[in-house]
Short mmCIF file of C-alpha atoms in Angstrom, two decimals:
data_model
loop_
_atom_site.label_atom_id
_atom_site.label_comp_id
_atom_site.label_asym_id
_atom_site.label_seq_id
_atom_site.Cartn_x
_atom_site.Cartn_y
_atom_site.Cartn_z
CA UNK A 1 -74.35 -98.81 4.71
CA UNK A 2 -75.53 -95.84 6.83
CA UNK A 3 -71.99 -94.44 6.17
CA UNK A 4 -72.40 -94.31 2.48
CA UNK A 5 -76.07 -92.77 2.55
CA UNK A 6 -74.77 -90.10 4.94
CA UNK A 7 -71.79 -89.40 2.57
CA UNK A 8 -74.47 -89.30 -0.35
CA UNK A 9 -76.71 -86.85 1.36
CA UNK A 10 -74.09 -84.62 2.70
CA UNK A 11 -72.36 -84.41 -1.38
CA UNK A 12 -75.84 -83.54 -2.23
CA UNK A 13 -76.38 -81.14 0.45
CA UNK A 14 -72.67 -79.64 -0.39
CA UNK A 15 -73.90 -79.81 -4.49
CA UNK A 16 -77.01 -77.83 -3.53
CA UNK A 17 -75.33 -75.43 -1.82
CA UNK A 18 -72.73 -74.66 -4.37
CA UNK A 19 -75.77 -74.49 -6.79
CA UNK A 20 -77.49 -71.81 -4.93
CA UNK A 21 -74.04 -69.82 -4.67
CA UNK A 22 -73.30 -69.94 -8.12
CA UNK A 23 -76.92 -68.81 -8.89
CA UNK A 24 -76.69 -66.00 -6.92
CA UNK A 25 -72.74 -65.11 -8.16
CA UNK A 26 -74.32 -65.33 -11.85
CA UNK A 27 -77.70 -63.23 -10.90
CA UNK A 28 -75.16 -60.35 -10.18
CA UNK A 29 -72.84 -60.45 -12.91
CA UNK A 30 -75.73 -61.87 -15.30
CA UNK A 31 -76.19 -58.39 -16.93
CA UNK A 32 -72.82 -56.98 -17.09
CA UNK A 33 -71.96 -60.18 -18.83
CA UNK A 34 -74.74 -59.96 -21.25
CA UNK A 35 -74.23 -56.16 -22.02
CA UNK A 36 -70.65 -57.26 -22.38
CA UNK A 37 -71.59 -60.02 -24.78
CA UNK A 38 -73.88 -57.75 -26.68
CA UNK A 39 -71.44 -54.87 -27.55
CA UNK A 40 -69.34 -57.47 -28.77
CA UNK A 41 -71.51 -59.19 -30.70
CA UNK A 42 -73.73 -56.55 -31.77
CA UNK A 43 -77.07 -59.00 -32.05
CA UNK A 44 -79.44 -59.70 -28.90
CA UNK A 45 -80.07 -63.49 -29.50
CA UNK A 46 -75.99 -64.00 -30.41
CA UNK A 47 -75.42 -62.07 -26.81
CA UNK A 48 -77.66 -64.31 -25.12
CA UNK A 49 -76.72 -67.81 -25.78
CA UNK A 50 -72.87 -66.18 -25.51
CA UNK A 51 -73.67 -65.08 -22.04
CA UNK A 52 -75.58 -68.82 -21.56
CA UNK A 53 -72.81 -70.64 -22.97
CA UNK A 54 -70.30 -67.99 -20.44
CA UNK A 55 -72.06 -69.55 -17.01
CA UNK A 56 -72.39 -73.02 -18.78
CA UNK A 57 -68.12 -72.99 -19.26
CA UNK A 58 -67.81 -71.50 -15.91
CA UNK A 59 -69.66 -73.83 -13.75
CA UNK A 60 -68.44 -77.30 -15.83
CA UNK A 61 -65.15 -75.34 -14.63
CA UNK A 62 -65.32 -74.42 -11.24
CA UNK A 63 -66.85 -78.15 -10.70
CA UNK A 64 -63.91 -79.62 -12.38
CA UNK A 65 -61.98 -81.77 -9.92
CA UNK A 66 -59.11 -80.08 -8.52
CA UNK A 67 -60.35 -76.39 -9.56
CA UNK A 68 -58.30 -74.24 -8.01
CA UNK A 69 -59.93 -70.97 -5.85
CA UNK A 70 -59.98 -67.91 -7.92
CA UNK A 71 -58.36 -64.85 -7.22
CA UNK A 72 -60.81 -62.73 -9.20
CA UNK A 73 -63.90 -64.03 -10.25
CA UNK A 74 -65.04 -60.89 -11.97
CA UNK A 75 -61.87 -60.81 -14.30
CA UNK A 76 -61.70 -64.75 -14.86
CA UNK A 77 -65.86 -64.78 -15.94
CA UNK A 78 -64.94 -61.57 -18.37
CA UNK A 79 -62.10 -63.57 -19.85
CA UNK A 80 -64.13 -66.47 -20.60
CA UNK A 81 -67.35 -64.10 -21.90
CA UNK A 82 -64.45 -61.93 -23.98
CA UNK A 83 -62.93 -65.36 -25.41
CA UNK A 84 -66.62 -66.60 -26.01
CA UNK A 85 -67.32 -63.46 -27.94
CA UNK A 86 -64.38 -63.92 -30.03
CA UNK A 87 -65.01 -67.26 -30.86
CA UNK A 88 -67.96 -66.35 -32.34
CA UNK A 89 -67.00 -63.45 -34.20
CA UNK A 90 -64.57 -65.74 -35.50
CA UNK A 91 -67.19 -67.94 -36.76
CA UNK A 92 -69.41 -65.31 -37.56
CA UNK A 93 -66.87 -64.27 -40.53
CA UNK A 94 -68.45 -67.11 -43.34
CA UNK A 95 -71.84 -66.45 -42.31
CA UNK A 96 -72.63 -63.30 -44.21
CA UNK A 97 -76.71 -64.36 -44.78
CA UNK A 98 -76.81 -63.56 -40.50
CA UNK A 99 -80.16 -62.19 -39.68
CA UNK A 100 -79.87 -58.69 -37.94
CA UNK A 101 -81.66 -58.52 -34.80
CA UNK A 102 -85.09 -56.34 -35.30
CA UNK A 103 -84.95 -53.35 -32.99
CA UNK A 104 -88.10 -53.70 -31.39
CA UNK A 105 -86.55 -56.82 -29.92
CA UNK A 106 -84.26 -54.78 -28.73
CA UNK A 107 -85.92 -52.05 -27.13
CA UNK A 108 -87.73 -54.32 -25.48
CA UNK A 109 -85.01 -55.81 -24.01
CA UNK A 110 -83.09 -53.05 -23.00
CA UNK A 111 -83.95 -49.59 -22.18
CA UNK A 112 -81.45 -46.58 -21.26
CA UNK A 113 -80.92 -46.05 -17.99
CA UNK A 114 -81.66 -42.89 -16.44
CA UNK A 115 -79.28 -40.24 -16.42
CA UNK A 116 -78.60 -38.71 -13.37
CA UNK A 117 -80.31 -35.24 -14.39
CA UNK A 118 -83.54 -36.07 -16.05
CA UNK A 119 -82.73 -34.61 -19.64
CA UNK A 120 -84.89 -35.97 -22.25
CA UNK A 121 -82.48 -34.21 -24.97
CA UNK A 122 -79.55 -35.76 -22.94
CA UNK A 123 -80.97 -38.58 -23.08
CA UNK A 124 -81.79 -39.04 -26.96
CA UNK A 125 -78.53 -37.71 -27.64
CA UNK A 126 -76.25 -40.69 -25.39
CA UNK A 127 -78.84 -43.31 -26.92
CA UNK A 128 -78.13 -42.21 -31.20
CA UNK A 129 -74.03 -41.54 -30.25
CA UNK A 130 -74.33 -44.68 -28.74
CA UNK A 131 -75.84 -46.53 -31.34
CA UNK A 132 -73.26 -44.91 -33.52
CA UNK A 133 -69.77 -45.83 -31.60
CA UNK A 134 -71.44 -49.80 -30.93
CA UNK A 135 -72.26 -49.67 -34.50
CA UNK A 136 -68.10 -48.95 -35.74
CA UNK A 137 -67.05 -51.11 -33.70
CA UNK A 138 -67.48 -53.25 -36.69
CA UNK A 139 -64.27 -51.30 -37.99
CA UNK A 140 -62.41 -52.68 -35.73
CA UNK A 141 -59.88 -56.27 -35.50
CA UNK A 142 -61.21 -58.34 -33.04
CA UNK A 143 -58.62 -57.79 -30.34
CA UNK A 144 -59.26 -53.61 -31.05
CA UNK A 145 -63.02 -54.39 -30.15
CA UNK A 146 -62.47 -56.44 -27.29
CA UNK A 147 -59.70 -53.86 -25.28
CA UNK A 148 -61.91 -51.07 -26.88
CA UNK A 149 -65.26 -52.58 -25.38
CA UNK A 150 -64.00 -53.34 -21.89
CA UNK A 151 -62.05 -50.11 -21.47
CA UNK A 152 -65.08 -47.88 -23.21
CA UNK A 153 -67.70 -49.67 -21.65
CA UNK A 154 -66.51 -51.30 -18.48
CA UNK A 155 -64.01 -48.44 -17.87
CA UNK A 156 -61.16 -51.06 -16.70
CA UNK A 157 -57.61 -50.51 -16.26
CA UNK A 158 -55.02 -51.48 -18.88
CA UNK A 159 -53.96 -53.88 -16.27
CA UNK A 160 -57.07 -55.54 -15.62
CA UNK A 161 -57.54 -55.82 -19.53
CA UNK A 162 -53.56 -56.99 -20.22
CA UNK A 163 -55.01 -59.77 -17.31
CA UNK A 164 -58.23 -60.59 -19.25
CA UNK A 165 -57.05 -61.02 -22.51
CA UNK A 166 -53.47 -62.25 -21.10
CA UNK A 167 -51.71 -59.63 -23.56
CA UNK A 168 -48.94 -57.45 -22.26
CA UNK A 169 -50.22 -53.60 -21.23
CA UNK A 170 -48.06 -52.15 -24.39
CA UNK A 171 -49.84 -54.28 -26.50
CA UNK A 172 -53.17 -53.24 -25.05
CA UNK A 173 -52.06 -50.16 -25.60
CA UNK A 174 -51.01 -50.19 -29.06
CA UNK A 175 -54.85 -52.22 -29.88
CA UNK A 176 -56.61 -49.24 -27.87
CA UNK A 177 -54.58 -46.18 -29.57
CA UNK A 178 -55.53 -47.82 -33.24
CA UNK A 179 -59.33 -48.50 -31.99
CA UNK A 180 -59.33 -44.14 -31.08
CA UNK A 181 -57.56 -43.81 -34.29
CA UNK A 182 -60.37 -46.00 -36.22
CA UNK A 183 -63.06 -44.57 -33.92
CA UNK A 184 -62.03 -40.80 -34.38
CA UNK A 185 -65.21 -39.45 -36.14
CA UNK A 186 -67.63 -41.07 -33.37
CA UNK A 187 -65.52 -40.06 -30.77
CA UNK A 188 -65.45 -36.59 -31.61
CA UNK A 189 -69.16 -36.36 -32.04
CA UNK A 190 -69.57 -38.32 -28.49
CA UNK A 191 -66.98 -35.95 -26.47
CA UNK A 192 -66.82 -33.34 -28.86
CA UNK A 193 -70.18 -32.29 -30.77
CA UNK A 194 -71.44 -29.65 -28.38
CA UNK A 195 -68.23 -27.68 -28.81
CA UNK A 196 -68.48 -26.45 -32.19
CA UNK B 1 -47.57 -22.76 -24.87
CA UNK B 2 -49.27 -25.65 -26.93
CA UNK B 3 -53.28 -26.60 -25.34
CA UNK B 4 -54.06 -30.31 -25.37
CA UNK B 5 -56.04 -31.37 -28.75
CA UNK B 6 -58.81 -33.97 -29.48
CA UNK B 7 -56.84 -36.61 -30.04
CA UNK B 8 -54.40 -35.85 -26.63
CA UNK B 9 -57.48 -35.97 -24.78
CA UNK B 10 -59.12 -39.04 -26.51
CA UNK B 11 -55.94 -41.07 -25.46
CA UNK B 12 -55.70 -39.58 -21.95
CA UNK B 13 -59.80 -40.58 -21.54
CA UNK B 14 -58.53 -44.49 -22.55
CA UNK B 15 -55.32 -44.84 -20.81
CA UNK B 16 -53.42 -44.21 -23.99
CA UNK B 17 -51.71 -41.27 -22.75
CA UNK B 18 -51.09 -39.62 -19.45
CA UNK B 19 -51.16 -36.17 -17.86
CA UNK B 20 -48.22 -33.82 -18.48
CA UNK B 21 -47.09 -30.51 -16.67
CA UNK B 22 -49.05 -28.66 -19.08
CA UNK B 23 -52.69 -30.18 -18.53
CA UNK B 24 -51.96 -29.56 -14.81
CA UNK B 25 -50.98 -26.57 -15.01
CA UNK B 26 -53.04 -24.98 -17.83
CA UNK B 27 -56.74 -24.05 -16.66
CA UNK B 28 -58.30 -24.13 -20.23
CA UNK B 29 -57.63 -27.60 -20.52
CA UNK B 30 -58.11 -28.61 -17.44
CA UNK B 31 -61.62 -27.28 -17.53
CA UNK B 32 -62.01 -29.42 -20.66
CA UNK B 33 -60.83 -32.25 -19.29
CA UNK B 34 -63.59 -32.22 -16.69
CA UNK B 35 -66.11 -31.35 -19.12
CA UNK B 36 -65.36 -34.83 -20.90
CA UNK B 37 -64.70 -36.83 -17.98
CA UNK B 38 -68.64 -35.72 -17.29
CA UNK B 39 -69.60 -36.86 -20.81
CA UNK B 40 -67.72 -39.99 -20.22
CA UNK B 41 -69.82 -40.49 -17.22
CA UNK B 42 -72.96 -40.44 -19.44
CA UNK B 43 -71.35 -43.11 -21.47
CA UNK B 44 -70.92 -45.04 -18.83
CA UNK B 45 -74.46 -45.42 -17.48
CA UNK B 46 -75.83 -48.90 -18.42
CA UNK B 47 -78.81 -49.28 -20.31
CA UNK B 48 -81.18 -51.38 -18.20
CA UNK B 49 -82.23 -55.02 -19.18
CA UNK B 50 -85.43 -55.93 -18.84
CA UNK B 51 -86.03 -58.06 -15.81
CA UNK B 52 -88.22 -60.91 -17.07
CA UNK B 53 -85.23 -61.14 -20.18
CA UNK B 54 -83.11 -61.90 -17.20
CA UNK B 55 -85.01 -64.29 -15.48
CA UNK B 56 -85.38 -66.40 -18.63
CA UNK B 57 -82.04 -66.27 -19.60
CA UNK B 58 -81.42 -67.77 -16.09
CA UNK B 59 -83.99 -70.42 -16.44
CA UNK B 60 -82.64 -71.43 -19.80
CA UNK B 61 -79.19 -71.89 -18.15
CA UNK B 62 -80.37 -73.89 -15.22
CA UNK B 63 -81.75 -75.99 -17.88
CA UNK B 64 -79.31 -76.20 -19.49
CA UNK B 65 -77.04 -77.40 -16.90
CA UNK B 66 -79.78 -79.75 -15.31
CA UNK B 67 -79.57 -81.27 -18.91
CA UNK B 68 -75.47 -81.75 -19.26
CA UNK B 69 -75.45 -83.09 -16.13
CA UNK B 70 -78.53 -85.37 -16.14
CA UNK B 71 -77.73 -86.81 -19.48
CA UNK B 72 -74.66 -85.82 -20.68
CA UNK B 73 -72.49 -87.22 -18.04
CA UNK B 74 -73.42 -90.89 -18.14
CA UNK B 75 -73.46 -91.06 -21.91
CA UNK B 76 -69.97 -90.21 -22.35
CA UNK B 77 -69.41 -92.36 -20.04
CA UNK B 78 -71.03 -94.95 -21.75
CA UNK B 79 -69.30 -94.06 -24.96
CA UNK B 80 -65.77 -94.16 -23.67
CA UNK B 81 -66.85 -97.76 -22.08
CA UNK B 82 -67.85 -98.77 -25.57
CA UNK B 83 -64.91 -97.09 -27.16
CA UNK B 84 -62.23 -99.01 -24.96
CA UNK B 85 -64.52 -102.47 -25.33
CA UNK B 86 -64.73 -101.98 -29.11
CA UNK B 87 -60.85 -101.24 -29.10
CA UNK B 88 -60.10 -104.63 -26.51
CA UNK B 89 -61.91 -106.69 -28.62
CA UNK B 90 -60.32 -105.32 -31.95
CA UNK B 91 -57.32 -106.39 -30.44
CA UNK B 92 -58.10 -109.76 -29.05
CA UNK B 93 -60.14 -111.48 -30.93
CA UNK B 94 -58.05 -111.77 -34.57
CA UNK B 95 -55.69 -113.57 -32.41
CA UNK B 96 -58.21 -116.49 -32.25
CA UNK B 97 -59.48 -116.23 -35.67
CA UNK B 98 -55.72 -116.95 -37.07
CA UNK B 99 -55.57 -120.21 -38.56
CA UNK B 100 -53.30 -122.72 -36.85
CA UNK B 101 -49.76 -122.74 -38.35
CA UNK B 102 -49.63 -126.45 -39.98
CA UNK B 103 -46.47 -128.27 -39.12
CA UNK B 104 -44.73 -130.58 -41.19
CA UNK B 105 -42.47 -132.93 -40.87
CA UNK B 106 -38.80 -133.03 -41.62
CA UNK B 107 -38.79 -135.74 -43.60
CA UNK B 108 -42.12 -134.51 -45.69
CA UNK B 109 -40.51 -131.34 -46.31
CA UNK B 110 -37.47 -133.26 -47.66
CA UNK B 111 -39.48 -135.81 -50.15
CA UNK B 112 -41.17 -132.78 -51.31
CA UNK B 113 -37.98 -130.75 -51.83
CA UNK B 114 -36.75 -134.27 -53.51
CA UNK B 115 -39.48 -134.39 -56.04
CA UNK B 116 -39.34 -130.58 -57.18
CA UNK B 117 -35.67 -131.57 -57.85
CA UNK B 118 -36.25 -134.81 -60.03
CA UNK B 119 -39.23 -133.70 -61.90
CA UNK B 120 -37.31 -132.02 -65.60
CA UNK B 121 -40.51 -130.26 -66.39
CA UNK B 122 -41.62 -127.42 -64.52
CA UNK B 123 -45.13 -127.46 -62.87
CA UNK B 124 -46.71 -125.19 -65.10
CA UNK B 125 -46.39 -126.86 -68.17
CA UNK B 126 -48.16 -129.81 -66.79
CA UNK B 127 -51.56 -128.25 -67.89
CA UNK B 128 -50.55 -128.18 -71.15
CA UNK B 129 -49.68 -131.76 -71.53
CA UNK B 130 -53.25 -132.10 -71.08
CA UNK B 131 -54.46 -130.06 -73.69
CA UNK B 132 -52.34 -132.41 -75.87
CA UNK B 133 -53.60 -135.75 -74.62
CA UNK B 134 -57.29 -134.67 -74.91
CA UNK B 135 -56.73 -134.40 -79.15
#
């Protein structure tokens, strides 16, 4: 009798525990999910119940008898958010009456970091090229936005993204060169404007 | 000598393409190659998210989860109890609902195979001798 309430209280204890670790695991990769999930996605509300529904899959996962330990956590969550993201886009293709997000939501959501030199002109400028490049990413298939999005945005190595999306590096390569192809007249004003 | 274009530079900045003898060599292009590799910096900085956005995205998961694992869990169990009791008993039970198989006799069977044989009329006409012996 006392054997089974000590075995009860010490699962609990160990559940607890594993609660609080995967709270604080998902408090620091909460927002690089979610900005993940959004320049996927391209709508705020879409992003969030993506990044929900991210944690949600990786905790019914990780708490899945027999779960093996993970090499990299980082890579495997981005895999799952990236696949999540896809799904929906799938989806997303029949539902042409989708609401656009209103920008004040948006704004008040997120706000641009700032840049290392306090340049209000800097500033502006990164915000409206930004908007621009997240904004053709609609041009792209949805295996060009997700290499483009996690080598432009998360700056990852072809490696790490060939792992992600379990594609070979010369195929990541072939999605990324058609994405800078696609992606040409935002890219020059990005890296190029000031030159001319 | 041939500089480095937009596009080399584009696909050197996203892995496309790497560096050659002439980018290392050539200081024009090597200058410009910094100059973008500063830009791309700027790209890189994360626009911040707004804390309490964070905090009830987090609340809305640990509800979330609270709720699978409160409620979820024991009604599929429940359901794949039911399932495999419904599917038991779909089995089962029209094995007692059969009627029993009748037996006859051996020598039933053969009078009634006896007087199929002697009758010259078949059954079905025997209605119709009726008819007649109504008029």
């Amino acid at each position: 009798m006392m054997g089974a309430m000590a075995d009860r209280l010490s699962s609990r204890v160990e559940s607890e525990a594993s609660t609080r670790e995967f709270g604080a695991w998902m408090a620091s990769e909460q927002k690089r999910i979610f900005l993940l999930c959004k320049r996927m996605l391209q709508d705020i509300g879409e992003a969030d119940s993506a990044t929900q529904d991210t944690f949600i899959k990786a905790w019914q996962s990780l708490n899945r008898p027999g779960s093996a330990d993970l090499e990299n956590p980082g890579s495997w969550l981005t895999r799952i958010a990236v696949n999540t993201c896809l799904d929906r886009l799938r989806s997303r293709r029949w539902q042409f009456w989708r609401k656009r997000p209103a920008a004040q939501d948006e704004e008040t959501i997120l706000r641009l970091a700032p840049a290392p030199e306090p340049n209000a002109e800097d500033q502006i400028f990164a915000a409206e090229i930004g908007d621009r490049v997240q904004n053709a990413l609609d041009k792209l298939s949805l295996r060009q936005r997700a290499v483009f999005a996690l080598r432009h945005y998360e700056d990852r190595s072809l490696a790490d993204i060939a792992g992600i999306l379990d594609l070979d590096i010369g195929t990541v390569k072939v999605h990324l060169f058609r994405a800078i192809e696609k992606l040409r007249e935002e890219l020059h004003d990005l890296y190029f404007r000031g030159k001319q | 000598m041939k500089h480095w274009n937009e596009t080399d530079f584009n696909q050197l900045l996203y892995g496309v393409k790497d560096e050659d003898s002439h980018l290392r060599e050539c200081a024009a292009c090597r200058a410009e190659l910094d100059r973008l590799r500063t830009v791309r910096q700027r790209v890189l900085a994360e626009p911040e998210v707004s804390q309490e956005f964070l905090d009830a995205q987090r609340r809305s998961i640990y509800n979330r989860l609270n709720h699978s694992m409160r409620n979820f869990a024991p009604l599929r169990w429940a359901l794949s109890v039911g399932m495999l009791l419904v599917l038991a008993a779909g089995i089962t039970i029209p094995r007692y609902l059969k009627s029993p198989v009748t037996l006859t006799t051996d020598e039933q069977l053969y009078s009634d195979l006896t007087a199929i044989e002697q009758t010259d009329e078949p059954k079905a006409i025997q209605p119709l001798h009726k008819l007649f012996e109504d008029q």
